[in-house]
CSV table of C-alpha atoms in Angstrom, one decimal:
chain,number,residue,atom,x,y,z
A,1,ARG,CA,183.7,-68.4,13.4
A,2,ASN,CA,187.0,-70.8,14.4
A,3,LEU,CA,190.7,-70.2,14.7
A,4,SER,CA,191.3,-71.5,11.1
A,5,ILE,CA,190.5,-68.2,9.5
A,6,PHE,CA,193.9,-66.9,10.6
A,7,ILE,CA,195.7,-69.2,8.3
A,8,ASP,CA,193.3,-69.5,5.3
A,9,ASP,CA,195.0,-67.0,2.9
A,10,SER,CA,198.5,-67.1,4.2
A,11,ARG,CA,200.7,-65.3,1.6
A,12,SER,CA,204.0,-66.5,3.0
A,13,LEU,CA,205.6,-68.9,5.6
A,14,LYS,CA,206.6,-65.9,7.6
A,15,ARG,CA,203.0,-64.8,7.8
A,16,LEU,CA,202.0,-68.4,8.7
A,17,PHE,CA,204.4,-68.3,11.7
A,18,HIS,CA,202.9,-65.0,12.8
A,19,LYS,CA,199.5,-66.7,12.8
A,20,LYS,CA,200.5,-69.8,14.5
A,21,ALA,CA,202.3,-67.8,17.1
A,22,LEU,CA,198.9,-65.7,17.6
A,23,ILE,CA,197.1,-69.0,17.9
A,24,ALA,CA,199.3,-70.3,20.4
A,25,VAL,CA,199.1,-67.0,22.5
A,26,VAL,CA,195.1,-67.1,22.3
A,27,SER,CA,195.3,-70.9,23.2
A,28,ALA,CA,197.5,-70.2,26.2
A,29,TRP,CA,195.2,-67.4,27.3
A,30,ILE,CA,192.1,-69.4,27.3
A,31,ILE,CA,193.8,-72.2,29.2
A,32,LEU,CA,195.0,-69.6,31.9
A,33,PHE,CA,191.7,-67.8,31.9
A,34,THR,CA,190.0,-71.2,32.5
A,35,ILE,CA,192.3,-72.2,35.3
A,36,LEU,CA,191.9,-68.8,37.2
A,37,GLY,CA,188.3,-68.8,36.8
A,38,LEU,CA,187.8,-72.4,38.2
A,39,SER,CA,190.3,-71.7,40.9
A,40,GLY,CA,188.3,-68.6,42.1
A,41,VAL,CA,191.0,-66.2,41.5
A,42,GLU,CA,189.7,-62.6,41.2
A,43,PRO,CA,188.6,-61.0,38.9
A,44,PHE,CA,188.5,-64.2,36.9
A,45,GLY,CA,186.5,-66.2,39.4
A,46,GLN,CA,184.2,-63.8,40.9
A,47,LYS,CA,181.4,-65.8,42.8
A,48,ASP,CA,178.6,-63.7,41.0
A,49,LYS,CA,179.9,-64.4,37.4
A,50,ALA,CA,179.6,-67.2,35.1
A,51,PHE,CA,183.1,-68.1,33.4
A,52,GLY,CA,183.9,-66.3,30.2
A,53,PHE,CA,180.9,-64.1,29.6
A,54,GLY,CA,180.6,-61.7,32.8
A,55,PHE,CA,177.2,-63.4,33.5
A,56,ASP,CA,174.8,-61.5,35.9
A,57,TYR,CA,173.0,-63.8,38.2
A,58,SER,CA,170.7,-61.1,39.4
A,59,PHE,CA,168.5,-62.0,36.3
A,60,VAL,CA,168.2,-65.8,36.6
A,61,PRO,CA,166.8,-67.6,39.7
A,62,GLU,CA,170.1,-68.8,41.1
A,63,GLY,CA,168.8,-68.3,44.7
A,64,ALA,CA,166.0,-70.6,44.2
A,65,LEU,CA,168.0,-73.1,42.3
A,66,LYS,CA,170.5,-73.3,45.0
A,67,TYR,CA,167.6,-73.8,47.7
A,68,MET,CA,166.3,-76.8,45.3
A,69,ASP,CA,169.9,-78.3,45.4
A,70,LYS,CA,170.0,-78.1,49.2
A,71,ARG,CA,166.4,-79.7,49.4
A,72,ASN,CA,167.2,-82.3,46.6
A,73,ILE,CA,164.2,-81.0,44.7
A,74,THR,CA,164.7,-82.6,41.3
A,75,GLY,CA,162.7,-83.6,38.1
A,76,ARG,CA,160.9,-81.4,35.7
A,77,ILE,CA,160.0,-77.7,36.6
A,78,PHE,CA,157.1,-75.6,35.7
A,79,ASN,CA,159.2,-72.5,34.8
A,80,LEU,CA,159.4,-69.1,33.1
A,81,PHE,CA,160.2,-69.2,29.3
A,82,GLN,CA,163.1,-67.0,29.7
A,83,TRP,CA,164.7,-69.0,32.5
A,84,GLY,CA,164.5,-72.4,30.7
A,85,GLN,CA,167.5,-72.3,28.9
A,86,TYR,CA,169.7,-71.3,32.0
A,87,ILE,CA,168.0,-74.2,34.1
A,88,THR,CA,169.0,-76.6,31.2
A,89,TRP,CA,172.6,-75.3,31.0
A,90,ARG,CA,172.9,-75.4,34.8
A,91,ASP,CA,170.9,-78.5,36.0
A,92,PHE,CA,170.3,-81.0,33.3
A,93,PRO,CA,169.8,-84.0,33.6
A,94,LYS,CA,169.1,-83.4,37.5
A,95,ARG,CA,166.4,-80.9,36.8
A,96,THR,CA,164.6,-80.3,33.3
A,97,ALA,CA,162.8,-77.3,32.2
A,98,PHE,CA,158.9,-77.2,31.3
A,99,VAL,CA,159.8,-74.8,28.5
A,100,ASP,CA,163.2,-73.7,27.5
A,101,GLY,CA,162.9,-71.6,24.3
A,102,ARG,CA,164.7,-73.9,22.1
A,103,GLY,CA,163.0,-74.9,18.8
A,104,TYR,CA,159.4,-74.5,18.2
A,105,LEU,CA,157.1,-73.6,21.0
A,106,PRO,CA,153.2,-73.5,20.5
A,107,VAL,CA,151.9,-70.0,21.4
A,108,ASP,CA,148.9,-71.6,23.0
A,109,LEU,CA,151.3,-73.2,25.5
A,110,LEU,CA,152.7,-69.7,26.4
A,111,GLU,CA,149.1,-68.5,27.0
A,112,LYS,CA,148.2,-71.5,29.1
A,113,GLN,CA,151.4,-71.2,31.1
A,114,ASP,CA,150.3,-67.6,32.1
A,115,LEU,CA,146.7,-68.7,32.7
A,116,ALA,CA,147.7,-71.6,35.0
A,117,ARG,CA,149.0,-69.2,37.5
A,118,ARG,CA,145.6,-67.9,38.0
A,119,ARG,CA,143.3,-70.8,37.1
A,120,PRO,CA,143.8,-74.0,39.0
A,121,SER,CA,141.9,-75.9,36.1
A,122,VAL,CA,144.7,-75.0,33.6
A,123,LEU,CA,147.4,-75.7,35.9
A,124,ASP,CA,145.8,-79.2,36.6
A,125,GLU,CA,145.6,-79.8,32.7
A,126,LEU,CA,149.3,-78.8,32.3
A,127,TYR,CA,150.3,-80.9,35.3
A,128,LYS,CA,148.8,-84.0,34.0
A,129,ARG,CA,150.5,-83.6,30.8
A,130,TYR,CA,154.0,-82.7,31.8
A,131,ARG,CA,154.0,-84.0,35.4
A,132,PHE,CA,156.3,-81.2,36.7
A,133,LYS,CA,157.3,-81.7,40.4
A,134,SER,CA,158.0,-78.1,41.2
A,135,ILE,CA,156.9,-74.5,40.1
A,136,LEU,CA,159.6,-71.9,39.8
A,137,VAL,CA,158.0,-68.3,38.7
A,138,GLU,CA,158.7,-64.8,38.9
A,139,TYR,CA,156.5,-62.0,40.6
A,140,PRO,CA,153.5,-61.0,38.6
A,141,VAL,CA,152.7,-57.4,37.8
A,142,ASP,CA,149.9,-56.0,39.8
A,143,ASP,CA,148.7,-53.8,37.0
A,144,ALA,CA,145.1,-53.6,38.3
A,145,GLY,CA,146.1,-52.7,42.0
A,146,ILE,CA,143.8,-55.6,43.2
A,147,SER,CA,146.2,-57.3,45.6
A,148,ASP,CA,144.9,-55.0,48.5
A,149,VAL,CA,141.4,-56.5,48.0
A,150,LEU,CA,142.5,-59.9,47.2
A,151,TYR,CA,145.0,-60.7,49.7
A,152,ASN,CA,143.8,-64.2,50.5
A,153,THR,CA,144.7,-65.2,47.1
A,154,ASP,CA,148.3,-65.6,46.2
A,155,LEU,CA,148.8,-63.5,43.0
A,156,ALA,CA,151.9,-65.5,41.8
A,157,LEU,CA,150.0,-68.8,42.0
A,158,SER,CA,146.3,-69.0,43.1
A,159,ASP,CA,146.0,-72.7,43.4
A,160,PRO,CA,146.2,-73.7,47.2
A,161,ARG,CA,147.2,-77.1,46.3
A,162,TRP,CA,150.8,-76.1,45.7
A,163,ALA,CA,152.8,-74.7,48.9
A,164,LEU,CA,155.1,-71.7,48.7
A,165,VAL,CA,158.4,-73.0,50.2
A,166,TYR,CA,161.1,-70.4,49.1
A,167,TRP,CA,161.0,-66.7,47.7
A,168,ASP,CA,163.6,-64.1,47.2
A,169,ASP,CA,163.7,-60.9,45.4
A,170,LEU,CA,163.2,-62.4,41.9
A,171,SER,CA,161.6,-65.7,42.2
A,172,LEU,CA,159.3,-68.2,44.2
A,173,VAL,CA,159.2,-71.9,44.5
A,174,TYR,CA,156.0,-74.0,44.9
A,175,LEU,CA,155.8,-77.6,45.7
A,176,LYS,CA,152.5,-79.8,45.3
A,177,ARG,CA,150.8,-81.0,48.3
A,178,GLY,CA,150.4,-84.8,48.9
A,179,GLY,CA,153.5,-85.8,47.1
A,180,VAL,CA,157.0,-86.7,47.5
A,181,TYR,CA,157.9,-83.4,48.9
A,182,ASP,CA,155.4,-83.1,51.8
A,183,SER,CA,158.2,-83.3,54.4
A,184,ILE,CA,159.9,-80.2,52.8
A,185,ILE,CA,156.6,-78.5,52.7
A,186,LYS,CA,156.0,-79.3,56.5
A,187,LYS,CA,159.4,-77.6,57.3
A,188,ASP,CA,159.6,-74.8,54.7
A,189,GLU,CA,156.0,-73.6,53.9
A,190,TYR,CA,155.2,-69.9,54.1
A,191,ARG,CA,151.7,-69.9,55.5
A,192,PHE,CA,151.0,-66.2,56.3
A,193,VAL,CA,153.3,-63.9,54.1
A,194,LYS,CA,152.2,-63.8,50.4
A,195,PRO,CA,155.2,-62.0,48.8
A,196,ALA,CA,153.7,-61.7,45.5
A,197,ASN,CA,150.8,-59.6,47.1
A,198,ASN,CA,150.9,-55.9,48.1
A,199,ILE,CA,152.0,-55.9,51.9
A,200,SER,CA,149.3,-53.1,52.6
A,201,GLY,CA,146.9,-56.1,52.0
A,202,THR,CA,147.8,-57.3,55.6
A,203,ARG,CA,146.8,-54.1,57.2
A,204,ALA,CA,143.2,-55.5,58.2
A,205,ARG,CA,144.7,-58.5,59.9
A,206,LEU,CA,147.5,-56.9,61.6
A,207,HIS,CA,145.4,-56.5,64.8
A,208,ASP,CA,145.4,-60.3,65.2
A,209,LYS,CA,148.2,-60.9,67.4
A,210,ASN,CA,148.8,-64.7,66.4
A,211,TYR,CA,148.6,-63.6,62.7
A,212,ARG,CA,151.0,-60.6,63.2
A,213,GLU,CA,153.6,-62.6,65.2
A,214,ASN,CA,153.6,-65.4,62.7
A,215,LEU,CA,153.9,-62.9,59.7
A,216,ILE,CA,156.8,-61.2,61.4
A,217,ARG,CA,158.5,-64.6,62.1
A,218,GLU,CA,158.2,-65.6,58.4
A,219,LEU,CA,159.8,-62.4,57.4
A,220,LYS,CA,162.5,-62.6,59.7
A,221,ARG,CA,163.1,-66.1,58.6
A,222,ASN,CA,163.3,-65.1,54.9
A,223,ILE,CA,165.6,-62.3,55.6
A,224,LYS,CA,168.1,-64.8,57.3
A,225,GLU,CA,167.8,-67.1,54.5
A,226,THR,CA,167.7,-64.9,51.5
A,227,GLY,CA,168.7,-61.4,52.6
A,228,SER,CA,165.6,-60.3,50.5
A,229,SER,CA,165.0,-56.6,50.2
A,230,LYS,CA,161.3,-57.4,49.8
A,231,ALA,CA,161.2,-59.1,53.0
A,232,TYR,CA,162.9,-55.9,54.8
A,233,ALA,CA,160.4,-53.8,53.1
A,234,PHE,CA,157.3,-55.8,54.2
A,235,LEU,CA,158.8,-56.1,57.9
A,236,GLY,CA,159.3,-52.3,58.0
A,237,PHE,CA,155.6,-51.7,56.8
A,238,VAL,CA,154.6,-54.1,59.6
A,239,TYR,CA,156.5,-52.2,62.3
A,240,ASN,CA,155.2,-49.0,60.9
A,241,GLU,CA,151.5,-50.1,61.1
A,242,THR,CA,152.1,-51.6,64.6
A,243,GLY,CA,153.7,-48.3,65.9
A,244,ARG,CA,157.2,-49.5,66.1
A,245,TYR,CA,158.6,-46.5,64.1
A,246,ARG,CA,162.3,-46.9,65.2
A,247,LYS,CA,162.3,-50.6,64.4
A,248,ALA,CA,160.7,-49.8,61.1
A,249,ILE,CA,163.7,-47.1,60.2
A,250,GLU,CA,166.2,-49.5,61.1
A,251,VAL,CA,164.5,-52.3,59.0
A,252,PHE,CA,164.0,-50.1,55.9
A,253,SER,CA,167.5,-48.9,56.1
A,254,LYS,CA,168.7,-52.4,55.1
A,255,VAL,CA,166.7,-52.5,51.8
A,256,GLU,CA,169.1,-52.5,48.9
A,257,ASP,CA,168.5,-51.4,45.3
A,258,VAL,CA,167.7,-54.5,43.3
A,259,PRO,CA,168.0,-53.9,39.5
A,260,GLY,CA,164.5,-53.8,38.0
A,261,LEU,CA,162.9,-54.8,41.4
A,262,SER,CA,163.7,-52.0,43.7
A,263,HIS,CA,162.0,-51.8,46.9
A,264,LEU,CA,163.9,-48.3,47.7
A,265,LEU,CA,160.6,-46.5,46.8
A,266,ASP,CA,158.8,-48.3,49.6
A,267,ALA,CA,161.7,-48.0,51.9
A,268,TYR,CA,162.1,-44.2,51.6
A,269,SER,CA,158.4,-43.6,52.0
A,270,GLY,CA,158.4,-46.0,54.9
A,271,ILE,CA,161.2,-44.0,56.8
A,272,ALA,CA,159.7,-40.8,55.9
A,273,TYR,CA,156.4,-41.9,57.5
A,274,ALA,CA,158.1,-43.2,60.7
A,275,TYR,CA,160.0,-40.0,61.1
A,276,GLY,CA,156.8,-38.1,60.7
A,277,ARG,CA,155.2,-40.2,63.4
A,278,LEU,CA,158.1,-39.7,65.7
A,279,GLY,CA,157.6,-35.8,65.2
A,280,TYR,CA,160.9,-35.4,63.0
A,281,MET,CA,159.4,-33.4,60.1
A,282,ASP,CA,162.4,-32.2,58.4
A,283,LYS,CA,163.8,-35.8,58.2
A,284,SER,CA,160.4,-36.9,57.0
A,285,ILE,CA,160.4,-34.4,54.2
A,286,LEU,CA,163.8,-35.4,53.1
A,287,TYR,CA,163.0,-39.1,52.7
A,288,TYR,CA,159.8,-38.2,51.0
A,289,LYS,CA,161.8,-36.2,48.6
A,290,LYS,CA,164.1,-39.1,48.2
A,291,SER,CA,161.4,-41.1,47.1
A,292,LEU,CA,160.2,-38.5,44.5
A,293,ARG,CA,163.6,-38.6,42.9
A,294,LEU,CA,163.1,-42.2,42.2
A,295,LYS,CA,159.4,-41.8,40.9
A,296,ASN,CA,157.2,-38.8,40.7
A,297,ASN,CA,154.4,-40.1,42.6
A,298,ALA,CA,151.0,-38.3,43.6
A,299,THR,CA,150.8,-40.0,47.0
A,300,THR,CA,154.3,-38.9,48.0
A,301,LEU,CA,153.6,-35.4,46.9
A,302,TYR,CA,150.4,-35.4,49.1
A,303,ASN,CA,152.2,-36.9,52.0
A,304,ILE,CA,154.9,-34.0,51.7
A,305,GLY,CA,152.0,-31.4,51.7
A,306,ILE,CA,150.6,-33.1,54.9
A,307,VAL,CA,154.1,-32.7,56.6
A,308,TYR,CA,154.1,-29.0,55.4
A,309,ILE,CA,150.6,-28.5,57.0
A,310,LYS,CA,151.8,-30.2,60.2
A,311,LYS,CA,154.8,-27.6,60.1
A,312,GLY,CA,152.6,-24.8,59.7
A,313,ASP,CA,153.7,-23.8,56.3
A,314,GLU,CA,150.5,-24.0,54.3
A,315,LYS,CA,151.7,-22.1,51.2
A,316,LYS,CA,154.2,-25.0,50.6
A,317,ALA,CA,151.6,-27.4,51.2
A,318,ILE,CA,149.4,-25.9,48.5
A,319,LYS,CA,152.5,-26.4,46.0
A,320,TYR,CA,152.7,-30.0,46.8
A,321,LEU,CA,148.9,-30.9,47.1
A,322,SER,CA,148.3,-29.1,43.7
A,323,GLU,CA,151.2,-31.0,42.1
A,324,ALA,CA,149.7,-34.3,43.4
A,325,LEU,CA,146.2,-33.5,41.9
A,326,SER,CA,147.9,-32.6,38.6
A,327,LEU,CA,149.6,-36.1,38.7
A,328,ASN,CA,146.5,-37.9,39.8
A,329,SER,CA,143.1,-36.2,40.0
A,330,ASN,CA,141.4,-39.2,41.3
A,331,LEU,CA,143.6,-39.1,44.6
A,332,MET,CA,140.6,-38.3,46.9
A,333,SER,CA,142.4,-37.6,50.1
A,334,VAL,CA,144.0,-34.4,48.5
A,335,TYR,CA,140.8,-32.5,48.0
A,336,PRO,CA,139.4,-31.8,51.7
A,337,GLN,CA,143.0,-30.6,52.5
A,338,LEU,CA,143.4,-28.4,49.7
A,339,ILE,CA,139.9,-26.8,49.8
A,340,ALA,CA,140.3,-26.3,53.6
A,341,ILE,CA,143.7,-24.2,52.9
A,342,TYR,CA,142.2,-22.2,50.0
A,343,GLN,CA,139.0,-21.4,52.5
A,344,SER,CA,141.4,-20.3,55.2
A,345,PHE,CA,143.1,-18.0,52.7
A,346,GLY,CA,139.8,-16.7,51.4
A,347,MET,CA,140.7,-18.1,47.8
A,348,LYS,CA,136.8,-18.5,46.9
A,349,GLN,CA,137.5,-19.1,43.1
A,350,GLU,CA,140.1,-21.9,43.8
A,351,VAL,CA,137.6,-23.5,46.2
A,352,GLU,CA,134.8,-23.5,43.5
A,353,LYS,CA,137.2,-25.0,40.9
A,354,THR,CA,138.5,-27.6,43.4
A,355,LEU,CA,135.1,-28.5,44.6
A,356,LYS,CA,134.1,-29.2,41.0
A,357,MET,CA,137.2,-31.3,40.6
A,358,TYR,CA,136.2,-33.2,43.8
A,359,GLU,CA,132.9,-34.1,42.4
A,360,LYS,CA,134.1,-35.4,39.1
A,361,ALA,CA,136.8,-37.4,41.1
A,362,ARG,CA,134.2,-38.9,43.1
A,363,VAL,CA,132.3,-40.3,40.2
A,364,GLN,CA,135.3,-41.6,38.6
A,365,GLY,CA,136.8,-43.1,41.9
A,366,GLU,CA,133.5,-45.0,42.2
A,367,GLY,CA,134.1,-46.5,38.6
A,368,GLY,CA,137.5,-47.5,39.9
A,369,GLU,CA,136.2,-49.3,42.8
A,370,TYR,CA,133.7,-51.2,40.6
A,371,PHE,CA,136.7,-52.1,38.3
A,372,LYS,CA,138.5,-53.6,41.1
A,373,LYS,CA,135.6,-55.8,42.2
A,374,GLY,CA,135.2,-56.8,38.5
A,375,ILE,CA,138.9,-58.0,38.6
A,376,LYS,CA,138.5,-59.9,41.8
A,377,THR,CA,135.4,-61.7,40.8
A,378,TYR,CA,136.9,-62.7,37.5
A,379,LEU,CA,140.0,-64.0,39.2
A,380,ASN,CA,137.7,-66.1,41.3
A,381,ASN,CA,136.3,-67.6,38.1
A,382,ARG,CA,133.1,-65.8,38.2
A,383,PRO,CA,133.1,-64.1,34.7
A,384,ASP,CA,129.2,-63.2,34.7
A,385,VAL,CA,129.5,-61.3,38.2
A,386,ALA,CA,132.7,-59.7,36.8
A,387,ALA,CA,131.0,-58.6,33.7
A,388,GLU,CA,128.3,-56.9,35.7
A,389,TRP,CA,130.9,-55.0,37.8
A,390,PHE,CA,132.6,-53.8,34.7
A,391,GLU,CA,129.3,-52.6,33.3
A,392,LYS,CA,128.9,-50.7,36.6
A,393,SER,CA,132.3,-49.2,36.1
A,394,ILE,CA,131.6,-48.1,32.7
A,395,ARG,CA,128.4,-46.3,33.9
A,396,ALA,CA,130.2,-44.6,36.5
A,397,ASN,CA,133.3,-43.5,34.4
A,398,PRO,CA,132.6,-44.1,30.6
A,399,SER,CA,135.9,-42.5,29.6
A,400,ASN,CA,138.0,-45.3,31.1
A,401,PRO,CA,138.9,-47.8,28.4
A,402,ALA,CA,139.9,-50.6,30.6
A,403,PRO,CA,136.5,-52.1,31.8
A,404,TYR,CA,135.4,-52.0,28.0
A,405,SER,CA,138.5,-54.1,27.1
A,406,ASN,CA,138.1,-56.5,30.0
A,407,LEU,CA,134.5,-57.1,28.9
A,408,GLY,CA,135.8,-57.8,25.5
A,409,TYR,CA,138.1,-60.6,27.1
A,410,ILE,CA,135.1,-62.1,29.0
A,411,TYR,CA,132.9,-62.2,25.8
A,412,PHE,CA,136.0,-63.9,24.2
A,413,ASP,CA,136.2,-66.5,26.8
A,414,MET,CA,132.6,-67.3,26.4
A,415,GLY,CA,132.8,-67.4,22.6
A,416,VAL,CA,130.6,-64.4,22.0
A,417,ILE,CA,133.0,-63.1,19.4
A,418,ASP,CA,130.7,-60.5,18.1
A,419,ARG,CA,130.5,-58.8,21.6
A,420,ALA,CA,134.1,-59.2,22.3
A,421,TYR,CA,135.0,-57.4,19.1
A,422,GLU,CA,132.6,-54.7,19.9
A,423,TYR,CA,133.9,-54.0,23.4
A,424,GLN,CA,137.7,-54.1,22.2
A,425,LYS,CA,136.7,-51.4,19.5
A,426,ARG,CA,134.9,-49.3,22.2
A,427,ALA,CA,137.9,-49.4,24.2
A,428,LEU,CA,140.0,-48.2,21.2
A,429,ASP,CA,137.6,-45.5,20.4
A,430,ILE,CA,138.4,-43.9,23.7
A,431,ASP,CA,142.2,-44.5,23.6
A,432,PRO,CA,143.6,-45.8,20.3
A,433,ASP,CA,146.7,-46.6,22.0
A,434,PHE,CA,145.3,-48.9,24.5
A,435,ALA,CA,147.6,-51.8,24.3
A,436,ASN,CA,145.5,-54.5,25.8
A,437,ALA,CA,142.6,-53.9,23.4
A,438,HIS,CA,144.8,-54.3,20.3
A,439,TYR,CA,146.1,-57.5,22.1
A,440,GLY,CA,142.4,-58.7,22.5
A,441,LEU,CA,141.6,-57.8,18.7
A,442,ALA,CA,144.6,-60.0,17.7
A,443,LEU,CA,143.2,-63.0,19.6
A,444,ILE,CA,139.8,-62.4,17.9
A,445,TYR,CA,141.2,-62.1,14.5
A,446,LYS,CA,143.4,-65.2,15.2
A,447,LYS,CA,140.4,-67.3,16.2
A,448,LEU,CA,138.6,-66.0,13.2
A,449,GLY,CA,141.5,-67.3,10.8
A,450,ASP,CA,142.3,-63.7,9.7
A,451,THR,CA,146.2,-64.0,10.0
A,452,GLU,CA,147.0,-60.6,8.4
A,453,LYS,CA,144.8,-58.6,10.8
A,454,ALA,CA,145.9,-60.7,13.8
A,455,VAL,CA,149.6,-60.0,13.1
A,456,ARG,CA,148.8,-56.2,12.5
A,457,GLU,CA,147.2,-56.1,15.9
A,458,TYR,CA,150.0,-58.0,17.7
A,459,LYS,CA,152.6,-55.5,16.1
A,460,GLU,CA,150.3,-52.5,17.5
A,461,TYR,CA,150.5,-54.0,21.0
A,462,LEU,CA,154.2,-54.3,20.6
A,463,ARG,CA,154.5,-50.8,19.5
A,464,ILE,CA,152.9,-49.4,22.4
A,465,GLU,CA,154.1,-51.9,25.0
A,466,PRO,CA,157.5,-53.3,23.7
A,467,ALA,CA,158.2,-54.8,27.1
A,468,GLY,CA,154.6,-55.3,27.9
A,469,TYR,CA,153.1,-58.2,29.8
A,470,TYR,CA,152.1,-60.1,26.7
A,471,SER,CA,155.0,-59.0,24.7
A,472,ARG,CA,156.8,-62.4,24.6
A,473,ARG,CA,153.6,-64.2,23.6
A,474,ALA,CA,153.0,-61.6,20.9
A,475,LYS,CA,156.2,-62.0,19.3
A,476,LYS,CA,155.9,-65.7,19.4
A,477,ALA,CA,152.5,-65.5,17.8
A,478,ILE,CA,153.8,-63.2,14.9
A,479,GLU,CA,156.7,-65.7,14.3
A,480,ALA,CA,154.2,-68.6,14.0
A,481,MET,CA,152.0,-66.7,11.6
A,482,GLU,CA,154.4,-65.0,9.3
């Protein structure tokens, strides 16, 4: 609406004068507010707010864009859908967004945008068409927990022809090798740390002094440049793994609570581990319990149980170890500890019960390992080998819907629609609310031209996972078909 509504139905000259006075006051306030905001007078000119709307910069890649300003990185950006309008508002025409959400946007473009991060051939296709000069993305969700076994592949962008030059707690910036920004790459590239991957994946390489020192150097550089809590958490992990426990506590203590991206869980657990290694068992328990208050985690419960064993309090250890198993019966490390305590107390019935659970978990755990190998080979563009691993995972643990659904996606990619449909349905036979299987069925129905059923399955996916990994694409697909 505009200010003219105040005078549309004036019944008297007196009322009109009142309205004009009101308009004058409002106009004067807008002018004053603008001057105060532009002058930086608090609270109107807060550095972390955009004028007029209390804009929160923690949800847009402002740090990355400031880095691009500093390095004069311009032109078209391969960006996230949800960041496009902010980039356009902030930087046009200096920089333009690859997608910005205004007007019609083909659903298949969003799908390719996501696939491009994992498949270099798709990224090449989009690059040849749109000629973006930089890539600005958020962190992927490692739902499959595969970053530990796939650490040499950057989960944020798998194509090695693009170099990581900036990262903070929200976003990552990549530049294409062999182009106009080679001098920036030479100066700024991160060659050792992969911030999108789980830092524990570095464990196997930390014995290499050269690798370890370069990793620490890059993490310290990132802390200096961005103050990233992720960098503090990663550095604390490295210090713990290399026996520098007091340094780990110091570094973990600097981790801040970033909305939606908090590393406090890692920090509290890391501090607890360090105190335990230093012999401060009560402090160790204190920080593990702080971690538990953030998230009820089976591994944390197990760690508390282990600390109580070290303190000689096996009754309390039973409590926490049992809770860990009730939360995750596949946490294999719990069983030997719990069985040993039961045996020491002569609790034969509990020993037999736990041994049976142990054997069942062992079989299921084997299926989980096969599943991870399937994910790894699929991301390495070997779908035929991935299918074999998923089949093994099903044989080891036929009650898990995930490998069935993944096989469905592989067959869909291969164009074997009947088999794709069969495996998605088998996943739903096990768990009717397995969201990824509903999304897989939606793709199948869409390909077959059955719009009504495709929309139904997209909506089922959104019902189960309203903020899920594919939710944005599901909503766009529904808009396009309804």
